[in-house]
Coordinates of C-alpha atoms in Angstrom, one line a residue:
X1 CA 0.0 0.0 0.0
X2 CA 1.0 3.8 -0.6
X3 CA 1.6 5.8 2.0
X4 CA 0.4 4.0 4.9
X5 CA -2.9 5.1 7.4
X6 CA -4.9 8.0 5.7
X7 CA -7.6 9.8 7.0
X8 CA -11.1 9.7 5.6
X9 CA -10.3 11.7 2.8
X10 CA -7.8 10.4 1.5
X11 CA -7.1 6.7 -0.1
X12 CA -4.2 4.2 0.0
X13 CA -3.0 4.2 -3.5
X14 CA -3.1 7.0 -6.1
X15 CA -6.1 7.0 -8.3
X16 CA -6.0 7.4 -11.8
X17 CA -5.5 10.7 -13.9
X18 CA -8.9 11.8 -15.4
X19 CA -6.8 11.7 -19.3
X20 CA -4.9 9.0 -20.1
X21 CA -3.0 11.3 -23.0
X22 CA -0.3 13.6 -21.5
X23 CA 0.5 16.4 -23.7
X24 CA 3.1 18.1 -21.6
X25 CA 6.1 16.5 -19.9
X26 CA 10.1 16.6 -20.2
X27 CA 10.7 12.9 -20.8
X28 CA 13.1 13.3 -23.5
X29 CA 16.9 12.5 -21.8
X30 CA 19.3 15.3 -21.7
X31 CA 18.0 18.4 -23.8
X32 CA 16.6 19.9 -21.0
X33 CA 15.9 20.3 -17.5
X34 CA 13.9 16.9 -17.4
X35 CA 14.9 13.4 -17.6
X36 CA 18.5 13.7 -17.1
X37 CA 19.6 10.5 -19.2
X38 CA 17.4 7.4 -20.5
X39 CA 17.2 5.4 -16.9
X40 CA 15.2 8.5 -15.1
X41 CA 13.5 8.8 -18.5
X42 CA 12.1 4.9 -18.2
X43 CA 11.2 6.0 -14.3
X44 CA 9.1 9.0 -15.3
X45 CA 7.6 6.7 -17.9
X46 CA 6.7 3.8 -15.8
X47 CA 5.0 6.0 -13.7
X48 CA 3.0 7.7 -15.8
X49 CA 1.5 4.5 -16.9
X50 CA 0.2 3.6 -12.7
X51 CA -1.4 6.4 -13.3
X52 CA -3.2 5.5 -16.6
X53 CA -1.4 7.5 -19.1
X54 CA -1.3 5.7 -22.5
X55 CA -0.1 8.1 -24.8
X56 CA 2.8 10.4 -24.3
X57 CA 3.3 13.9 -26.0
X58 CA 6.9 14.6 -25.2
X59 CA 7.5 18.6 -24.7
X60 CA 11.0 19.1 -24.3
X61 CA 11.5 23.1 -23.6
X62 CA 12.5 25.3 -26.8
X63 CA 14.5 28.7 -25.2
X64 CA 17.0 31.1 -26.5
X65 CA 20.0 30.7 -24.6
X66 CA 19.1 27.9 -22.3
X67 CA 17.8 24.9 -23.9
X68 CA 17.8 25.7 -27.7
X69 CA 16.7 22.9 -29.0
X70 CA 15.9 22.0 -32.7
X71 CA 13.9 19.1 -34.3
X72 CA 17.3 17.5 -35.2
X73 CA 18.2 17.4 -31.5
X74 CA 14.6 16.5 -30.1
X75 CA 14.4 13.6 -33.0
X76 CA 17.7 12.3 -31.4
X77 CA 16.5 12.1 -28.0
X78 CA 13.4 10.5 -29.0
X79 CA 15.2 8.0 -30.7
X80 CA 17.3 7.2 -27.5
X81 CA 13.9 6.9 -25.0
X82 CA 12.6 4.4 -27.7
X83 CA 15.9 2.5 -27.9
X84 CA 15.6 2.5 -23.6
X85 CA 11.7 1.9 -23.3
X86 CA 12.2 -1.3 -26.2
X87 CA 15.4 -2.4 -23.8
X88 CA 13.4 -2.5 -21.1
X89 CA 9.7 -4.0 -22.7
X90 CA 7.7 -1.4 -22.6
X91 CA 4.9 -0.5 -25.2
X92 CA 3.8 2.8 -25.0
X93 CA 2.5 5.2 -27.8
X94 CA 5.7 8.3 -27.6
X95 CA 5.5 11.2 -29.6
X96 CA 6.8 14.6 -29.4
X97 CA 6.7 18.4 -30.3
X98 CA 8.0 20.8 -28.0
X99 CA 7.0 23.7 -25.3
X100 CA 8.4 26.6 -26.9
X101 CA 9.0 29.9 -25.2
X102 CA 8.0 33.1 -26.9
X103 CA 11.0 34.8 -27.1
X104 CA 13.5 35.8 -30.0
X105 CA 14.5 32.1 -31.1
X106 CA 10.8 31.2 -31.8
X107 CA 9.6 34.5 -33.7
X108 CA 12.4 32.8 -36.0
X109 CA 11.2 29.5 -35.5
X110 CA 7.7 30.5 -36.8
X111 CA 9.0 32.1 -39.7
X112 CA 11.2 29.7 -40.8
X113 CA 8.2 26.5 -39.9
X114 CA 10.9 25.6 -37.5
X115 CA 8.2 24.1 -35.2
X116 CA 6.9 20.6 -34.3
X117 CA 3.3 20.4 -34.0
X118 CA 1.3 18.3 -31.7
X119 CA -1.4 16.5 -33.4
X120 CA -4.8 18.5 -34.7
X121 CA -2.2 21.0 -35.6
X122 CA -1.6 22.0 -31.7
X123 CA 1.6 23.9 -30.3
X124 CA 1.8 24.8 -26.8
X125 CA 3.6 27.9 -26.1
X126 CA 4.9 29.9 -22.6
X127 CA 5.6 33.0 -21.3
X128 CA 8.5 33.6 -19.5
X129 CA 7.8 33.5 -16.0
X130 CA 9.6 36.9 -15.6
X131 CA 6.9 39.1 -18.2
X132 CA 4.9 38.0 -20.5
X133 CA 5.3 37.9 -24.3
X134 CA 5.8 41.3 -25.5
X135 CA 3.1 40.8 -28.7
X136 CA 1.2 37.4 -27.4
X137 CA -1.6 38.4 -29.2
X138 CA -0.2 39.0 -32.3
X139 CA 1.5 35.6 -32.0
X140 CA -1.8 34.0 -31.1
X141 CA -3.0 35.3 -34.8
X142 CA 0.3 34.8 -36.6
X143 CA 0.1 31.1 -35.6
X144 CA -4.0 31.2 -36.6
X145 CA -2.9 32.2 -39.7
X146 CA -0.9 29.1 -40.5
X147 CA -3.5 27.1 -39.3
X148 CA -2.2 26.2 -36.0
X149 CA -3.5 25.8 -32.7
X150 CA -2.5 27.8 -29.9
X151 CA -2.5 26.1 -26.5
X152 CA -0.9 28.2 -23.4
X153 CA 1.2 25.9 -21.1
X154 CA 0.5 26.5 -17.4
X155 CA -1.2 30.0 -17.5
X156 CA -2.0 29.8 -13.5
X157 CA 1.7 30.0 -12.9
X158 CA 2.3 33.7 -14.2
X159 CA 2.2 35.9 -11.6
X160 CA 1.5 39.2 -13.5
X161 CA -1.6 37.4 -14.7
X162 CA -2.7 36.3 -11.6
X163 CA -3.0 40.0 -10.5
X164 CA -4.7 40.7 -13.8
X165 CA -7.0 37.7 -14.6
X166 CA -8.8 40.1 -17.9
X167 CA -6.1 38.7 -19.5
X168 CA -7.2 35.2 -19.3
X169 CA -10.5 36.0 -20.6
X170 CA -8.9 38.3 -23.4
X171 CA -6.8 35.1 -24.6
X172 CA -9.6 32.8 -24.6
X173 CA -11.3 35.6 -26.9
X174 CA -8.4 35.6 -29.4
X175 CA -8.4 31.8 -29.6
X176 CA -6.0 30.7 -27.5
X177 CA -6.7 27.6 -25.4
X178 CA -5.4 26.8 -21.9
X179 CA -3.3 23.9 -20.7
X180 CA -3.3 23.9 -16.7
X181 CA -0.8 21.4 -14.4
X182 CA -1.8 19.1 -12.1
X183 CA 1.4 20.2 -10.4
X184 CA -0.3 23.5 -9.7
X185 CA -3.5 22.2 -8.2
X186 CA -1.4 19.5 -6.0
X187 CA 0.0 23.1 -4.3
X188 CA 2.9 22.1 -5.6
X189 CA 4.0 25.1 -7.1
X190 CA 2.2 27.3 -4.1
X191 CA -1.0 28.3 -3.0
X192 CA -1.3 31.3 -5.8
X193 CA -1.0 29.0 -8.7
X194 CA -3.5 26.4 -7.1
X195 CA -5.9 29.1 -6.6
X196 CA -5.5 31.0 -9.9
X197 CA -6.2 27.1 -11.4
X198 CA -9.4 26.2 -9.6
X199 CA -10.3 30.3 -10.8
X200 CA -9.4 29.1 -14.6
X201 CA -11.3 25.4 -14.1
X202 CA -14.7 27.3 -12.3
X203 CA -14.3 29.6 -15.6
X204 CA -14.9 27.0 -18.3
X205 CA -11.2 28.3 -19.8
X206 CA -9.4 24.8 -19.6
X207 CA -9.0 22.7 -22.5
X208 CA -6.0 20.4 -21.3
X209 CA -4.3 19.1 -18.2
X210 CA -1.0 18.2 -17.9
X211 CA 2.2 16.8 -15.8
X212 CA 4.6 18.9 -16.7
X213 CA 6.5 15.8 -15.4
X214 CA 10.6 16.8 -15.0
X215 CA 11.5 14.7 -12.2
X216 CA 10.8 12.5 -9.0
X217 CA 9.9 15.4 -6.7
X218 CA 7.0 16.0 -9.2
X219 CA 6.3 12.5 -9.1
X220 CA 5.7 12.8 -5.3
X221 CA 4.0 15.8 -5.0
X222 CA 1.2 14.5 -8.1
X223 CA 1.3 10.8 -5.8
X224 CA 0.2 12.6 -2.3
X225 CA -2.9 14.8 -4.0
X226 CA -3.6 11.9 -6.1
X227 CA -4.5 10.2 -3.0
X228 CA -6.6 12.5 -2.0
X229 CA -10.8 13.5 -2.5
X230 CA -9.9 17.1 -3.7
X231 CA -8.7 15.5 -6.4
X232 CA -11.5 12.7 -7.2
X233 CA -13.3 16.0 -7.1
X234 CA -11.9 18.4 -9.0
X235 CA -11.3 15.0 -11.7
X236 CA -15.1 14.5 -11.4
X237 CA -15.4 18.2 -12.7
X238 CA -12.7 18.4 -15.5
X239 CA -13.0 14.8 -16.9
X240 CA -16.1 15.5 -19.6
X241 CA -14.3 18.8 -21.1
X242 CA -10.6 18.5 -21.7
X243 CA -9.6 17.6 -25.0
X244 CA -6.3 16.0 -24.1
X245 CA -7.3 12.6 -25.2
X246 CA -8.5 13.6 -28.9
X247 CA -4.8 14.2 -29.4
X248 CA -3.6 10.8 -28.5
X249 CA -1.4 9.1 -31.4
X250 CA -2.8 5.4 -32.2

């Protein structure tokens, strides 16, 4: 059993994730700040499938300066988690695209059709966590105009639109969807970001929940509030409107 006693709201083993398609989690060994090589790789991936993930979008992060990552260097990666998850029997639907950060790299990126896009034509995109995106709207309708989907990766965890949540609504508006972490309502990340989630979820704004899986501390933190009602609850809620499983790859 997991964890030991519990009290009456909580349960002995982690329940199930409401999707069993993850579209955002940093898998890929040793292009970013996520699996380090291909053994923590075949942890994160073992454990995604307890808890009922059967299809994996990898995101590896695309950043000027820190993690500038091309589809050259994501393909190899990719090939090197398949080599480890066929090592080590394990048949699991793996994919990938990318979360890309809207900075300098990927205004060049989009010009160029540098990007990898997630099935249905998706891309999930980020803010810096220092400001947001000087034209995000303007990217929104750039990316529209080649016929690709917009999805914002964890918009909870901005602070500057915490304190200005018009923004959200404004976003939604210009055709952006939303792409929340589980991370964020496990408290993980702080009470903030759990709040500005539930805020987002009460709105009708989410389309997609995610990991965001990087390492074993995350693995922890989504084990513990998987154990408990709040999140049978807030699963009960979500379940019948995110589209995360329409992007699964067969």
């Amino acid at each position: 059993m997991f964890f030991g006693l519990f009290g009456k709201n909580r349960y002995t083993e982690p329940q199930k994730l409401c999707f069993t398609t993850d579209i955002h989690c940093h898998i890929l060994p040793g292009i970013d700040d996520g699996a380090k090589d291909t053994a923590v790789s075949v942890s994160l991936v073992e454990t995604m499938q307890q808890w009922g993930i059967k299809n994996i979008i990898a995101t590896p992060h695309v950043t000027e300066e820190t993690f500038e990552n091309t589809p050259q260097t994501i393909a190899a990666a990719y090939g090197e988690l398949g080599k480890a998850l066929s090592e080590n029997g394990m048949d699991i639907p793996v994919s990938y695209s990318a979360e890309y950060r809207m900075d300098g790299k990927f205004g060049e990126i989009l010009k160029n059709d540098g990007y990898i896009l997630m099935p249905g034509r998706h891309l999930l995109i980020e803010n810096s966590f220092v400001q947001p995106a000087f034209d995000l709207k303007n990217i929104i309708f750039e990316l529209q105009l080649k016929d690709i989907r917009p999805v914002l990766a964890h918009p909870e965890r901005y602070s500057y639109y915490q304190r200005k949540r018009k923004v959200y609504t404004e976003l939604i508006e210009a055709g952006c969807e939303f792409q929340i972490n589980i991370l964020s309502l496990s408290g993980y990340y702080g009470e903030a970001e759990k709040e500005t989630a539930l805020w987002l979820i009460d709105r009708g704004y989410v389309s997609f929940l995610g990991t965001d899986l990087h390492h074993f501390g995350h693995i922890e933190s989504i084990n513990r509030f998987l154990c408990t009602k709040e999140y049978s609850d807030i699963a009960d809620r979500l379940a019948p409107v995110l589209k995360n499983d329409t992007l699964a790859v067969l």
